[in-house]
Coordinates of C-alpha atoms in Angstrom, one line a residue:
Chain B
M26 CA 2.5 -6.2 42.1
S27 CA 1.0 -2.8 41.5
V28 CA 2.6 -0.6 39.0
F29 CA 2.6 3.1 39.0
G30 CA 2.9 5.4 36.1
P31 CA 1.4 5.5 32.7
V32 CA 0.6 2.5 30.6
V33 CA 2.8 2.1 27.6
K34 CA 0.9 1.2 24.4
I35 CA 3.1 -0.1 21.6
H36 CA 2.4 -0.5 18.0
P37 CA 3.8 -3.5 16.3
V38 CA 5.5 -1.4 13.6
V39 CA 7.8 -0.2 16.3
L40 CA 8.9 -3.7 17.4
A41 CA 9.3 -4.8 13.9
S42 CA 11.7 -1.9 13.2
I43 CA 13.6 -2.6 16.4
C44 CA 14.2 -6.2 15.4
D45 CA 15.2 -5.2 11.9
S46 CA 17.8 -2.7 13.3
Y47 CA 19.1 -5.4 15.6
E48 CA 19.6 -7.7 12.6
R49 CA 21.5 -5.0 10.8
R50 CA 23.8 -4.0 13.6
N51 CA 27.4 -3.3 13.0
E52 CA 30.0 -6.0 13.5
G53 CA 31.0 -6.2 17.2
A54 CA 28.1 -4.2 18.5
S55 CA 26.2 -6.3 21.0
R56 CA 23.2 -4.1 21.1
V57 CA 21.4 -1.3 19.3
I58 CA 19.7 1.8 20.6
G59 CA 17.3 4.2 19.2
T60 CA 14.7 6.9 19.8
L61 CA 11.1 6.3 20.4
L62 CA 8.5 8.7 19.0
G63 CA 4.8 8.9 19.9
T64 CA 2.2 10.8 21.7
I65 CA 1.6 11.3 25.3
D66 CA -1.8 11.1 26.9
K67 CA -2.9 11.7 30.4
H68 CA -2.7 8.1 31.5
S69 CA -0.9 6.5 28.7
I70 CA 2.0 6.8 26.3
E71 CA 1.5 5.6 22.8
V72 CA 4.6 4.6 20.9
T73 CA 4.0 4.8 17.2
N74 CA 7.4 5.1 15.5
C75 CA 11.1 4.7 16.2
F76 CA 14.5 5.1 14.5
S77 CA 17.8 3.7 15.4
V78 CA 20.7 5.8 16.3
P79 CA 24.3 4.7 15.8
H80 CA 26.3 4.4 18.9
N81 CA 29.6 2.8 20.2
E82 CA 29.8 1.0 23.4
S83 CA 32.9 -0.4 25.1
E84 CA 33.8 -1.3 28.7
D85 CA 34.2 2.1 30.1
E86 CA 32.6 4.5 27.7
V87 CA 29.6 5.0 25.5
A88 CA 29.2 7.4 22.6
V89 CA 26.0 8.3 20.9
D90 CA 25.7 10.2 17.7
M91 CA 23.4 12.9 19.0
E92 CA 23.6 15.0 15.8
F93 CA 22.2 12.2 13.8
A94 CA 19.3 11.7 16.3
K95 CA 18.4 15.4 16.0
N96 CA 18.5 15.2 12.3
M97 CA 16.4 12.2 12.0
Y98 CA 13.8 13.6 14.4
D99 CA 13.5 16.7 12.3
L100 CA 13.0 14.6 9.2
H101 CA 10.4 12.6 10.9
K102 CA 8.7 15.6 12.3
R103 CA 8.1 16.8 8.7
V104 CA 6.0 13.8 7.9
S105 CA 4.1 13.4 11.1
P106 CA 4.1 16.6 13.1
T107 CA 2.3 15.2 16.0
E108 CA 4.9 12.8 17.1
V109 CA 7.4 13.8 19.9
I110 CA 10.3 12.1 21.4
I111 CA 9.0 10.0 24.3
G112 CA 12.0 7.9 25.1
W113 CA 14.5 5.5 23.7
Y114 CA 14.9 1.7 23.2
A115 CA 17.7 -0.7 23.6
T116 CA 18.0 -4.4 22.7
G117 CA 19.4 -6.7 25.4
F118 CA 18.2 -8.2 28.5
D119 CA 19.3 -6.0 31.4
I120 CA 19.8 -2.4 32.1
T121 CA 23.5 -1.6 32.2
E122 CA 25.3 1.4 33.7
H123 CA 25.6 2.9 30.2
S124 CA 21.9 3.0 30.0
V125 CA 21.8 5.5 32.8
L126 CA 24.0 7.9 30.9
I127 CA 21.9 7.5 27.7
H128 CA 18.8 8.0 29.7
E129 CA 20.0 11.2 31.1
Y130 CA 20.7 12.5 27.6
Y131 CA 17.1 11.7 26.7
S132 CA 15.7 13.4 29.7
R133 CA 17.0 16.5 28.2
E134 CA 14.9 15.9 25.1
A135 CA 11.7 14.7 26.6
S136 CA 10.1 15.5 30.0
N137 CA 9.9 11.9 31.4
P138 CA 11.4 9.5 28.9
I139 CA 10.6 5.9 29.0
H140 CA 13.1 3.2 28.4
L141 CA 12.1 0.1 26.4
T142 CA 14.2 -3.0 26.4
V143 CA 13.6 -5.7 23.8
D144 CA 15.5 -8.9 24.5
S145 CA 16.3 -9.8 20.9
A146 CA 19.1 -12.2 22.0
L147 CA 16.4 -14.3 23.6
Q148 CA 18.4 -14.9 26.7
S149 CA 15.5 -16.1 28.7
G150 CA 13.9 -18.1 26.0
K151 CA 11.3 -15.5 25.2
M152 CA 11.5 -12.0 23.8
N153 CA 11.0 -10.0 26.8
I154 CA 9.6 -6.5 26.0
R155 CA 9.6 -4.2 29.0
A156 CA 9.3 -0.6 29.6
Y157 CA 10.8 1.5 32.4
V158 CA 10.7 5.1 33.8
S159 CA 13.5 6.4 35.8
A160 CA 13.0 7.5 39.4
Q161 CA 15.4 9.0 41.8
M162 CA 16.2 7.1 44.8
G163 CA 18.6 7.3 47.7
V164 CA 19.1 9.4 50.7
P165 CA 18.6 13.2 50.1
G166 CA 21.7 15.0 50.4
K167 CA 23.9 12.0 49.6
T168 CA 24.7 10.5 46.3
V169 CA 21.4 10.1 44.4
G170 CA 20.9 7.0 42.4
V171 CA 18.5 6.3 39.6
M172 CA 16.1 3.3 39.6
F173 CA 14.2 2.2 36.7
T174 CA 10.6 1.3 37.6
P175 CA 8.8 -1.1 35.3
L176 CA 5.6 0.0 33.5
T177 CA 2.8 -2.1 32.1
V178 CA 3.2 -2.7 28.4
K179 CA 0.2 -3.2 26.1
Y180 CA 0.0 -3.8 22.4
I181 CA -2.6 -1.7 20.5
Y182 CA -3.5 -1.7 16.8
Y183 CA -5.4 0.3 14.3
D184 CA -7.9 -1.8 12.6
T185 CA -6.1 -1.9 9.4
E186 CA -2.9 -2.7 11.3
R187 CA -4.7 -5.7 13.1
I188 CA -5.6 -7.1 9.7
G189 CA -2.0 -6.6 8.4
V190 CA -0.7 -8.3 11.5
D191 CA -3.1 -11.2 11.1
L192 CA -1.8 -11.8 7.6
L193 CA 1.8 -11.6 8.9
Q194 CA 0.9 -14.2 11.6
R195 CA 0.1 -16.7 8.9
T196 CA 3.7 -16.5 7.6
R197 CA 4.7 -18.3 10.7
L198 CA 3.1 -21.5 9.5
T199 CA 5.0 -22.1 6.3
P200 CA 8.5 -23.5 6.7
S201 CA 10.0 -21.0 4.3
R202 CA 8.5 -18.2 6.2
T203 CA 7.0 -16.8 3.2
K204 CA 3.4 -16.0 2.2
G205 CA 1.7 -14.7 -0.9
L206 CA -1.3 -12.5 -0.6
T207 CA -4.4 -14.4 -1.2
S208 CA -7.5 -12.9 -2.7
D209 CA -11.2 -13.6 -3.4
L210 CA -13.1 -16.4 -1.8
S211 CA -10.2 -18.1 -0.1
Q212 CA -10.0 -15.2 2.3
V213 CA -13.7 -15.5 3.2
G214 CA -13.2 -19.2 3.6
C215 CA -10.3 -18.5 6.0
A216 CA -12.3 -16.0 8.1
A217 CA -15.1 -18.6 8.2
S218 CA -12.9 -21.3 9.5
R219 CA -11.4 -19.1 12.1
I220 CA -14.9 -18.4 13.4
Q221 CA -15.6 -22.0 13.4
D222 CA -12.5 -22.7 15.5
M223 CA -13.7 -20.1 18.0
L224 CA -17.1 -21.7 18.2
T225 CA -15.7 -25.1 18.8
T226 CA -13.6 -23.8 21.7
V227 CA -16.7 -22.2 23.2
L228 CA -18.8 -25.4 22.7
A229 CA -16.0 -27.4 24.3
Y230 CA -16.1 -25.1 27.4
I231 CA -19.9 -25.3 27.6
E232 CA -19.8 -29.1 27.4
D233 CA -17.3 -29.1 30.3
V234 CA -19.4 -27.0 32.4
L235 CA -22.5 -29.0 31.8
S236 CA -20.8 -32.3 32.6
G237 CA -19.4 -30.7 35.8
K238 CA -15.7 -30.8 34.7
A239 CA -15.3 -27.1 34.9
T240 CA -16.9 -24.5 37.2
A241 CA -19.4 -22.1 35.6
D242 CA -18.3 -18.6 35.5
N243 CA -21.0 -15.9 35.7
S244 CA -19.3 -13.4 33.4
V245 CA -18.7 -16.0 30.7
G246 CA -22.4 -17.0 31.0
R247 CA -23.5 -13.4 30.4
F248 CA -21.3 -13.1 27.3
L249 CA -22.8 -16.4 26.1
M250 CA -26.3 -15.0 26.5
D251 CA -25.4 -11.8 24.6
L252 CA -24.1 -14.0 21.8
V253 CA -27.1 -16.1 21.5
N254 CA -29.4 -13.1 21.7
K255 CA -27.5 -11.3 18.8
V256 CA -28.7 -13.7 16.2
P257 CA -31.8 -12.0 15.0
T258 CA -35.1 -13.9 14.7
I259 CA -36.4 -13.2 11.3
S260 CA -39.3 -15.1 9.6
A261 CA -38.0 -17.4 6.8
E262 CA -40.0 -15.5 4.2
D263 CA -38.5 -12.1 5.1
F264 CA -35.1 -13.5 5.2
E265 CA -35.6 -15.1 1.7
N266 CA -36.7 -11.8 0.4
M267 CA -33.7 -9.9 1.8
L268 CA -31.4 -12.5 0.6
N269 CA -32.8 -12.5 -2.9
S270 CA -32.8 -8.7 -3.3
N271 CA -29.2 -8.6 -2.2
I272 CA -28.1 -11.4 -4.5
N273 CA -29.9 -9.7 -7.4
D274 CA -28.1 -6.4 -6.7
L275 CA -24.8 -8.1 -6.8
L276 CA -25.5 -10.1 -9.9
M277 CA -26.6 -7.0 -11.7
V278 CA -23.4 -5.2 -10.8
T279 CA -21.3 -8.0 -11.9
Y280 CA -23.2 -8.1 -15.2
L281 CA -22.7 -4.4 -15.7
S282 CA -19.1 -4.5 -15.0
N283 CA -18.6 -7.3 -17.5
L284 CA -20.5 -5.3 -20.0
T285 CA -18.3 -2.3 -19.5
Q286 CA -15.2 -4.3 -19.8
A287 CA -16.4 -5.8 -23.1
Q288 CA -17.3 -2.3 -24.3
I289 CA -13.9 -0.8 -23.7
A290 CA -12.1 -3.8 -25.2
L291 CA -14.3 -3.4 -28.3
N292 CA -13.6 0.3 -28.4
E293 CA -9.9 -0.4 -28.3
K294 CA -10.1 -2.9 -31.2
L295 CA -12.0 -0.4 -33.3
V296 CA -9.5 2.4 -32.7
L297 CA -6.5 0.3 -33.5
L298 CA -8.0 -0.9 -36.7
Chain A
K144 CA 20.3 -5.5 -18.5
A145 CA 18.2 -5.5 -21.5
S146 CA 19.1 -9.2 -21.9
R147 CA 17.2 -10.1 -18.7
W148 CA 13.9 -9.2 -20.4
Q149 CA 14.6 -11.5 -23.3
K150 CA 15.9 -14.3 -21.2
N151 CA 12.5 -15.8 -20.5
G152 CA 12.0 -17.5 -23.7
G153 CA 11.7 -14.3 -25.7
K154 CA 8.2 -13.5 -24.1
V155 CA 7.9 -10.0 -23.1
M156 CA 5.7 -10.6 -20.0
F157 CA 8.1 -10.7 -17.1
A158 CA 6.6 -11.6 -13.8
F159 CA 8.4 -12.6 -10.7
S160 CA 7.5 -12.5 -7.2
F161 CA 9.5 -10.3 -4.9
P162 CA 9.8 -10.6 -1.2
L163 CA 8.7 -7.8 1.1
L164 CA 9.6 -7.5 4.7
S165 CA 6.7 -7.3 7.2
Q166 CA 7.9 -4.0 8.7
V167 CA 7.4 -2.4 5.3
V168 CA 3.8 -3.5 5.3
L169 CA 3.2 -2.2 8.8
K170 CA 4.9 1.1 8.1
I171 CA 2.7 1.7 5.0
I172 CA -0.5 0.9 6.9
K173 CA 0.6 3.2 9.7
H174 CA 1.5 6.0 7.4
Y175 CA -2.0 6.0 5.8
Q176 CA -3.7 5.7 9.1
E177 CA -2.0 8.7 10.6
E178 CA -1.7 11.0 7.7
G179 CA -4.2 10.2 5.1
Q180 CA -7.8 11.5 5.3
G181 CA -10.5 10.9 2.8
S182 CA -9.3 10.8 -0.7
E183 CA -5.9 12.3 -0.5
V184 CA -3.1 10.0 -1.4
V185 CA 0.0 9.4 0.8
Q186 CA 3.2 8.5 -0.8
G187 CA 6.5 7.2 0.1
V188 CA 9.7 5.7 -1.1
L189 CA 10.7 2.0 -1.0
L190 CA 14.2 0.9 -0.3
G191 CA 15.8 -2.4 -0.8
L192 CA 18.1 -4.6 -2.9
V193 CA 18.2 -6.2 -6.2
V194 CA 19.2 -9.8 -5.8
E195 CA 19.9 -11.7 -9.0
D196 CA 16.4 -11.4 -10.7
R197 CA 14.4 -10.8 -7.6
L198 CA 13.6 -7.5 -5.9
E199 CA 13.7 -7.4 -2.2
I200 CA 12.1 -4.5 -0.4
T201 CA 13.5 -4.1 3.2
N202 CA 12.5 -0.7 4.3
C203 CA 10.5 2.4 3.4
F204 CA 10.0 6.0 4.5
P205 CA 7.1 8.3 4.0
F206 CA 6.8 11.6 2.1
P207 CA 5.4 14.5 3.9
Q208 CA 2.2 15.9 2.4
H209 CA 2.3 18.9 0.2
T210 CA 0.9 21.9 2.0
E211 CA 0.6 25.4 0.9
D212 CA 2.7 26.9 3.6
D213 CA 5.5 24.6 2.6
A214 CA 6.2 26.1 -0.7
D215 CA 9.9 26.2 -0.3
F216 CA 10.1 22.6 0.9
D217 CA 12.6 20.7 -1.1
E218 CA 11.5 17.1 -1.7
V219 CA 14.7 16.0 -3.2
Q220 CA 16.7 17.4 -0.2
Y221 CA 14.4 15.6 2.2
Q222 CA 15.0 12.3 0.3
M223 CA 18.8 12.8 0.1
E224 CA 19.0 13.5 3.8
M225 CA 16.9 10.6 4.8
M226 CA 18.9 8.2 2.7
R227 CA 22.2 9.5 4.0
S228 CA 21.0 9.0 7.6
L229 CA 19.7 5.6 6.9
R230 CA 22.9 4.5 5.4
H231 CA 24.5 5.2 8.8
V232 CA 22.5 2.5 10.4
N233 CA 23.1 0.0 7.7
I234 CA 19.7 0.2 6.1
D235 CA 19.7 -0.6 2.3
H236 CA 19.6 2.8 0.7
L237 CA 18.8 1.8 -2.9
H238 CA 15.8 3.4 -4.2
V239 CA 13.8 0.5 -5.7
G240 CA 10.4 2.0 -6.0
W241 CA 7.7 4.0 -4.4
Y242 CA 4.3 3.4 -2.7
Q243 CA 1.0 5.2 -2.9
S244 CA -2.3 4.8 -1.4
T245 CA -5.4 4.7 -3.4
Y246 CA -9.1 5.6 -3.1
Y247 CA -11.4 2.8 -4.2
G248 CA -8.8 1.6 -6.8
S249 CA -8.4 4.9 -8.8
F250 CA -4.7 5.1 -9.3
V251 CA -4.3 4.9 -13.1
S252 CA -3.5 8.5 -13.8
R253 CA -1.0 10.5 -15.8
A254 CA 1.0 11.5 -12.7
L255 CA 1.4 7.8 -11.7
L256 CA 2.5 7.0 -15.2
D257 CA 5.1 9.7 -15.3
S258 CA 6.5 8.9 -11.9
Q259 CA 6.7 5.2 -12.5
F260 CA 8.3 5.8 -15.9
S261 CA 11.1 8.0 -14.4
Y262 CA 11.7 5.3 -11.7
Q263 CA 11.8 2.5 -14.1
H264 CA 14.1 4.5 -16.4
A265 CA 16.6 4.7 -13.7
I266 CA 16.1 1.2 -12.2
E267 CA 14.6 -1.4 -14.4
E268 CA 13.0 -3.6 -11.7
S269 CA 11.3 -0.8 -9.8
V270 CA 7.7 -1.1 -8.9
V271 CA 5.0 1.0 -7.5
L272 CA 3.1 -0.5 -4.5
I273 CA -0.5 0.4 -4.4
Y274 CA -2.1 0.1 -1.0
D275 CA -5.8 0.2 -0.8
P276 CA -6.8 1.1 2.8
I277 CA -10.6 0.8 2.3
K278 CA -10.3 -2.7 1.0
T279 CA -8.0 -3.5 3.8
A280 CA -10.4 -2.1 6.3
Q281 CA -12.9 -4.6 4.9
G282 CA -10.8 -7.4 6.0
S283 CA -8.1 -8.4 3.6
L284 CA -4.8 -6.7 3.2
S285 CA -4.7 -5.2 -0.2
L286 CA -1.3 -4.5 -1.4
K287 CA -0.4 -4.8 -5.1
A288 CA 2.7 -4.1 -7.0
Y289 CA 2.7 -2.9 -10.6
R290 CA 5.3 -2.2 -13.2
L291 CA 5.0 -0.6 -16.7
T292 CA 5.2 -3.1 -19.5
P293 CA 8.3 -2.8 -21.7
K294 CA 6.0 -1.7 -24.6
L295 CA 4.6 1.1 -22.6
M296 CA 8.1 2.2 -21.6
E297 CA 9.0 2.3 -25.3
I298 CA 6.1 4.6 -26.0
C299 CA 6.7 6.8 -23.1
K300 CA 10.4 7.1 -24.2
E301 CA 9.4 8.2 -27.6
K302 CA 6.5 10.4 -26.3
D303 CA 4.6 9.3 -29.4
F304 CA 1.0 9.3 -28.3
T305 CA -0.7 9.5 -31.6
P306 CA -3.0 6.7 -32.7
E307 CA -0.4 5.4 -35.3
G308 CA 2.2 5.2 -32.7
L309 CA 0.0 3.2 -30.3
K310 CA -1.1 1.0 -33.1
K311 CA 2.5 0.3 -34.1
A312 CA 3.4 -0.8 -30.6
S313 CA 0.0 -2.6 -30.2
V314 CA -0.5 -1.5 -26.6
G315 CA -4.0 -2.0 -25.3
F316 CA -5.3 -1.1 -21.9
E317 CA -4.7 -4.6 -20.7
N318 CA -1.0 -4.6 -21.2
M319 CA -0.2 -1.2 -19.7
F320 CA 0.7 -2.5 -16.3
E321 CA 1.8 -5.9 -15.3
E322 CA 1.2 -7.0 -11.8
V323 CA 4.1 -8.5 -9.9
P324 CA 3.1 -11.0 -7.1
I325 CA 4.2 -10.1 -3.7
V326 CA 5.6 -12.5 -1.0
I327 CA 6.0 -11.5 2.6
K328 CA 9.1 -12.9 4.1
N329 CA 10.1 -12.8 7.7
S330 CA 13.3 -13.6 9.5
H331 CA 13.3 -15.9 12.5
L332 CA 13.5 -13.0 14.9
I333 CA 10.4 -11.4 13.6
N334 CA 8.8 -14.8 13.9
V335 CA 9.6 -14.9 17.6
L336 CA 8.1 -11.4 17.8
L337 CA 4.9 -12.5 16.1
W338 CA 4.6 -15.4 18.5
E339 CA 5.0 -13.0 21.4
L340 CA 2.3 -10.6 20.1
E341 CA -0.1 -13.3 19.5
D342 CA 0.4 -14.4 23.0
K343 CA -0.1 -11.1 24.6
S344 CA -2.8 -9.4 22.5
T345 CA -6.5 -10.0 22.7
V346 CA -8.4 -11.7 20.0
S347 CA -9.5 -9.3 17.4
D348 CA -13.2 -8.7 18.0
K349 CA -14.0 -7.2 14.7
H350 CA -14.3 -9.6 11.8
E351 CA -14.9 -7.1 9.0
L352 CA -14.4 -9.7 6.4
L353 CA -17.6 -11.4 7.2
N354 CA -19.6 -8.2 7.1
L355 CA -22.6 -8.7 5.0
S356 CA -23.4 -5.1 4.0
S357 CA -22.3 -4.1 0.6
S358 CA -24.4 -1.3 -0.7
N359 CA -22.2 1.6 0.5
H360 CA -19.0 0.3 -1.1
L361 CA -20.8 -0.7 -4.3
E362 CA -22.4 2.7 -4.5
K363 CA -19.1 4.5 -4.4
S364 CA -17.4 2.2 -6.8
L365 CA -20.1 2.5 -9.3
Q366 CA -20.1 6.3 -9.0
L367 CA -16.5 6.5 -9.8
L368 CA -17.0 4.0 -12.7
M369 CA -19.7 6.2 -14.1
D370 CA -17.6 9.3 -14.0
R371 CA -14.8 7.5 -15.8
V372 CA -17.1 6.1 -18.4
D373 CA -18.3 9.7 -19.0
D374 CA -14.7 10.8 -19.5
L375 CA -14.1 8.0 -21.9
N376 CA -17.3 9.0 -23.8
Q377 CA -16.1 12.5 -24.3
D378 CA -12.8 11.3 -25.4
I379 CA -14.4 9.0 -28.0
V380 CA -16.5 11.8 -29.3
K381 CA -13.4 13.8 -29.8
Y382 CA -11.7 11.0 -31.6
N383 CA -14.7 10.5 -33.8
T384 CA -14.8 14.2 -34.8
Y385 CA -11.2 14.0 -35.6
S386 CA -11.5 11.0 -37.9
R387 CA -14.6 12.5 -39.6
N388 CA -12.6 15.7 -40.2
L389 CA -9.8 13.6 -41.5
S390 CA -12.0 11.8 -44.0
K391 CA -13.7 15.0 -45.1
Q392 CA -10.4 16.5 -45.7
Q393 CA -9.3 13.5 -47.8
Q394 CA -12.3 14.0 -49.9
Q395 CA -11.7 17.6 -50.4
K396 CA -8.1 16.9 -51.4
H397 CA -9.3 14.2 -53.9
Q398 CA -11.8 16.6 -55.4
Y399 CA -9.2 19.3 -55.7
L400 CA -6.8 17.0 -57.5
Q401 CA -9.5 15.9 -59.8
R402 CA -10.5 19.5 -60.7
R403 CA -6.9 20.3 -61.2
Q404 CA -6.5 17.4 -63.6
Q405 CA -9.6 18.3 -65.5
E406 CA -8.5 21.9 -65.9
N407 CA -5.0 20.8 -67.0
A408 CA -6.6 18.5 -69.6
Q409 CA -8.7 21.4 -70.8
R410 CA -5.8 23.7 -71.0
Q411 CA -3.8 21.2 -72.8
S412 CA -6.5 20.7 -75.3
R413 CA -6.6 24.6 -75.8
G414 CA -2.8 24.7 -76.0
E415 CA -2.2 26.8 -73.0
P416 CA 0.4 25.8 -70.4
P417 CA -0.8 23.8 -67.6
L418 CA -1.3 25.4 -64.2
P419 CA 1.6 24.9 -61.9
E420 CA 1.4 22.1 -59.3
E421 CA 0.6 23.6 -56.0
D422 CA 1.7 22.2 -52.8
I423 CA -1.4 20.3 -51.6
S424 CA -0.3 19.9 -48.1
K425 CA -0.2 23.7 -47.7
L426 CA -3.8 24.0 -48.8
F427 CA -5.1 21.3 -46.7
K428 CA -3.5 21.2 -43.3
P429 CA -4.2 17.8 -41.7
P430 CA -6.0 18.1 -38.4
Q431 CA -4.2 17.4 -35.2
A432 CA -4.5 13.8 -34.2
P433 CA -5.8 13.7 -30.6
P434 CA -3.3 12.1 -28.1
R435 CA -4.5 8.7 -27.3
M436 CA -2.7 8.4 -24.0
D437 CA -5.5 9.7 -21.9
T438 CA -8.0 7.3 -23.5
L439 CA -5.6 4.4 -22.7
L440 CA -5.4 5.5 -19.1
I441 CA -9.1 6.0 -18.7
A442 CA -9.7 2.6 -20.3
G443 CA -7.2 1.0 -17.9
Q444 CA -8.8 2.7 -14.9
I445 CA -12.2 1.5 -16.0
N446 CA -10.8 -2.0 -16.3
N447 CA -9.4 -1.7 -12.8
Y448 CA -12.7 -0.6 -11.3
C449 CA -14.5 -3.4 -13.0
Q450 CA -12.1 -6.0 -11.7
N451 CA -12.4 -4.6 -8.2
V452 CA -16.2 -4.6 -8.3
K453 CA -16.3 -8.1 -9.6
E454 CA -14.0 -9.3 -6.8
F455 CA -16.1 -7.6 -4.3
T456 CA -19.3 -9.0 -5.5
S457 CA -18.0 -12.6 -5.7
Q458 CA -16.9 -12.3 -2.1
N459 CA -20.2 -11.0 -1.0
L460 CA -22.2 -13.6 -2.8
G461 CA -20.1 -16.2 -1.0
K462 CA -21.0 -14.5 2.3
L463 CA -24.7 -14.3 1.5
F464 CA -24.8 -18.0 0.7
M465 CA -23.1 -18.8 4.0
A466 CA -25.7 -16.7 5.9
E467 CA -28.4 -18.6 4.1
A468 CA -27.0 -21.9 5.1
L469 CA -26.8 -20.6 8.7
Q470 CA -30.4 -19.6 8.8
G471 CA -31.5 -22.7 7.0
H472 CA -30.5 -24.7 10.0
N473 CA -32.6 -23.0 12.5

């Protein structure tokens, strides 16, 4: 199924905010809507921020607080002037008739707004995150309808965001859904064990290929060759030297910082005498 | 509210962990990434609730940077409007603290102290969240929460920064701030979201945490440390001159009194009336005691740098030994 239109790249902070707004919705509201902010590129749209907008929805009418939306956008613009309104989001599984009206409002604000749906009620067992762009359809001259065409959705992270999200992933594992922030060597240990897991997976695959259980894939083979070639061949002596000098540096710095700490503690005691 | 501090068996150190929602973490990271360059700090406000004796942080919003062409920008107004708008969408609008990014761990400054003091004065449990982007880029999320100790609050309230005042309260650089452990809490819905993200995103290809290079980071940290130690040195010299002046003055006073007494004795022996007692304090004005607050701050900052450096070196030593083990097996 080929998809036309720009690729939508979403940052996880947007999704987390959407989920949070859904949890805080008013009594009786079945879904929440809000504005998406971000930047537009030639081939992609990057969604970096969002805020929720209060709205009332009933069987025949829908009311959106536009004044509020404008206000919030102004406030946000002061902090990050590069973000523009690029569309809107709604929680819920399907697109309703009301969505068309809201989409029309947003097309006044942005040139080609995208519509993001997040299925937070988990109607299909998974949280479906989809993005759409509206397109005119129908017979020219007669009533024109609006069709929402889907777009591909990708998740992108900044480097630091990636690290933050990795930490958050670990909160899934504890039953109380909480996690303290670890420090020091335990983190190095965790990273090492993760690499170990990855290596075991790769080894298992190679075993399978060698024993004929799986077909060999050329691209994977090339990656493997890159991997093996990346390990530099250094003579044992050179490596020893490098290692020792690095260790010496680190030990010296540790010693110096301990010395400084003792010094200021001493200074303090003397002053307070 | 004062009783809550004494409830813990009369000990003044009060440490409890407080939950933090993941979206706050992500927002702080994003704010720095987009708006912070180099050594500028980015700041923002934390919103949340106070639940019994725990502090829950549920949302945050960033402060815009101060630019020259925004001279008439009213920060308070921005804050008020933001909070009012957030209230409409049911977001907790209680100001429970603020966050700031830091450059290599240098955040112990007068400005921070003043801000945190005013926050804590209003709300007792408020904290300042320090986000270290450089450490985070090296592989581990570095987010710490600090609060001023009650002793330091006392001193700030009295504004008594003389040596005697500090001695009375016995505040050292080690008990200026107390660190509050952070716990990240997620709702079930966010859990589902995380599963979905993990499913759909590529495995991260950069494992910064296992990076072996250390000299760059160490250099910068040591540079900052040296600058601070220089500052402390100057401060100590100032203090030394002050105490030397003080003792010299004491001596002079003593000598003057003695001479007075001798003269009086002589006059008495000659039968003349003794000289009037002059007001000594007017003759010898005591020198101004230098304020010790800056010294305390600098010492605290140095302590912080040393801690960071030690943490970094211990991690790197571990990594180096691992590399050695790997090579040894070839």
